[in-house]
Short mmCIF file of C-alpha atoms in Angstrom, two decimals:
data_model
loop_
_atom_site.label_atom_id
_atom_site.label_comp_id
_atom_site.label_asym_id
_atom_site.label_seq_id
_atom_site.Cartn_x
_atom_site.Cartn_y
_atom_site.Cartn_z
CA MET A 45 -0.18 -0.07 -0.08
CA VAL A 46 2.95 2.36 0.97
CA LYS A 47 4.78 1.51 -1.64
CA SER A 48 2.39 1.88 -4.49
CA SER A 49 1.59 5.48 -3.37
CA LEU A 50 5.33 5.91 -3.16
CA ILE A 51 5.61 5.14 -6.68
CA GLU A 52 2.70 7.46 -7.46
CA LEU A 53 4.41 10.11 -5.43
CA VAL A 54 7.69 9.80 -7.39
CA PHE A 55 5.66 9.60 -10.53
CA LEU A 56 3.77 12.89 -10.16
CA LEU A 57 7.17 14.42 -9.04
CA ILE A 58 8.61 13.66 -12.35
CA LEU A 59 5.86 14.74 -14.18
CA ILE A 60 5.85 18.27 -12.53
CA LEU A 61 9.37 18.36 -13.11
CA LEU A 62 8.85 17.83 -16.79
CA LEU A 63 6.09 20.12 -17.21
CA MET A 64 8.35 22.67 -15.38
CA GLY A 65 11.33 22.07 -17.63
CA LEU A 66 9.05 22.63 -20.80
CA LEU A 67 7.57 25.90 -19.52
CA GLY A 68 10.72 26.91 -18.16
CA PHE A 69 12.79 26.19 -21.00
CA PRO A 70 11.79 29.13 -23.07
CA LEU A 71 11.59 31.43 -20.34
CA VAL A 72 15.39 30.70 -19.65
CA PHE A 73 15.96 30.78 -23.11
CA THR A 74 14.55 34.39 -23.80
CA LEU A 75 15.94 35.42 -20.40
CA PHE A 76 19.63 34.38 -21.79
CA TYR A 77 18.99 36.02 -25.30
CA SER A 78 18.07 39.33 -23.81
CA PHE A 79 20.94 39.14 -21.38
CA SER A 80 23.27 38.32 -24.33
CA LEU A 81 21.75 41.14 -26.65
CA ALA A 82 21.96 43.61 -23.75
CA PRO A 83 25.31 45.83 -23.96
#
């Protein structure tokens, strides 16, 4: 019972991290791009 809930928790954590990565990548890319363009 506890083991299955732990697996679900880890799966949710990985899913959230993947979503954050997909959403955060363009943000970091645009920030880096604007900083590289700034004098």
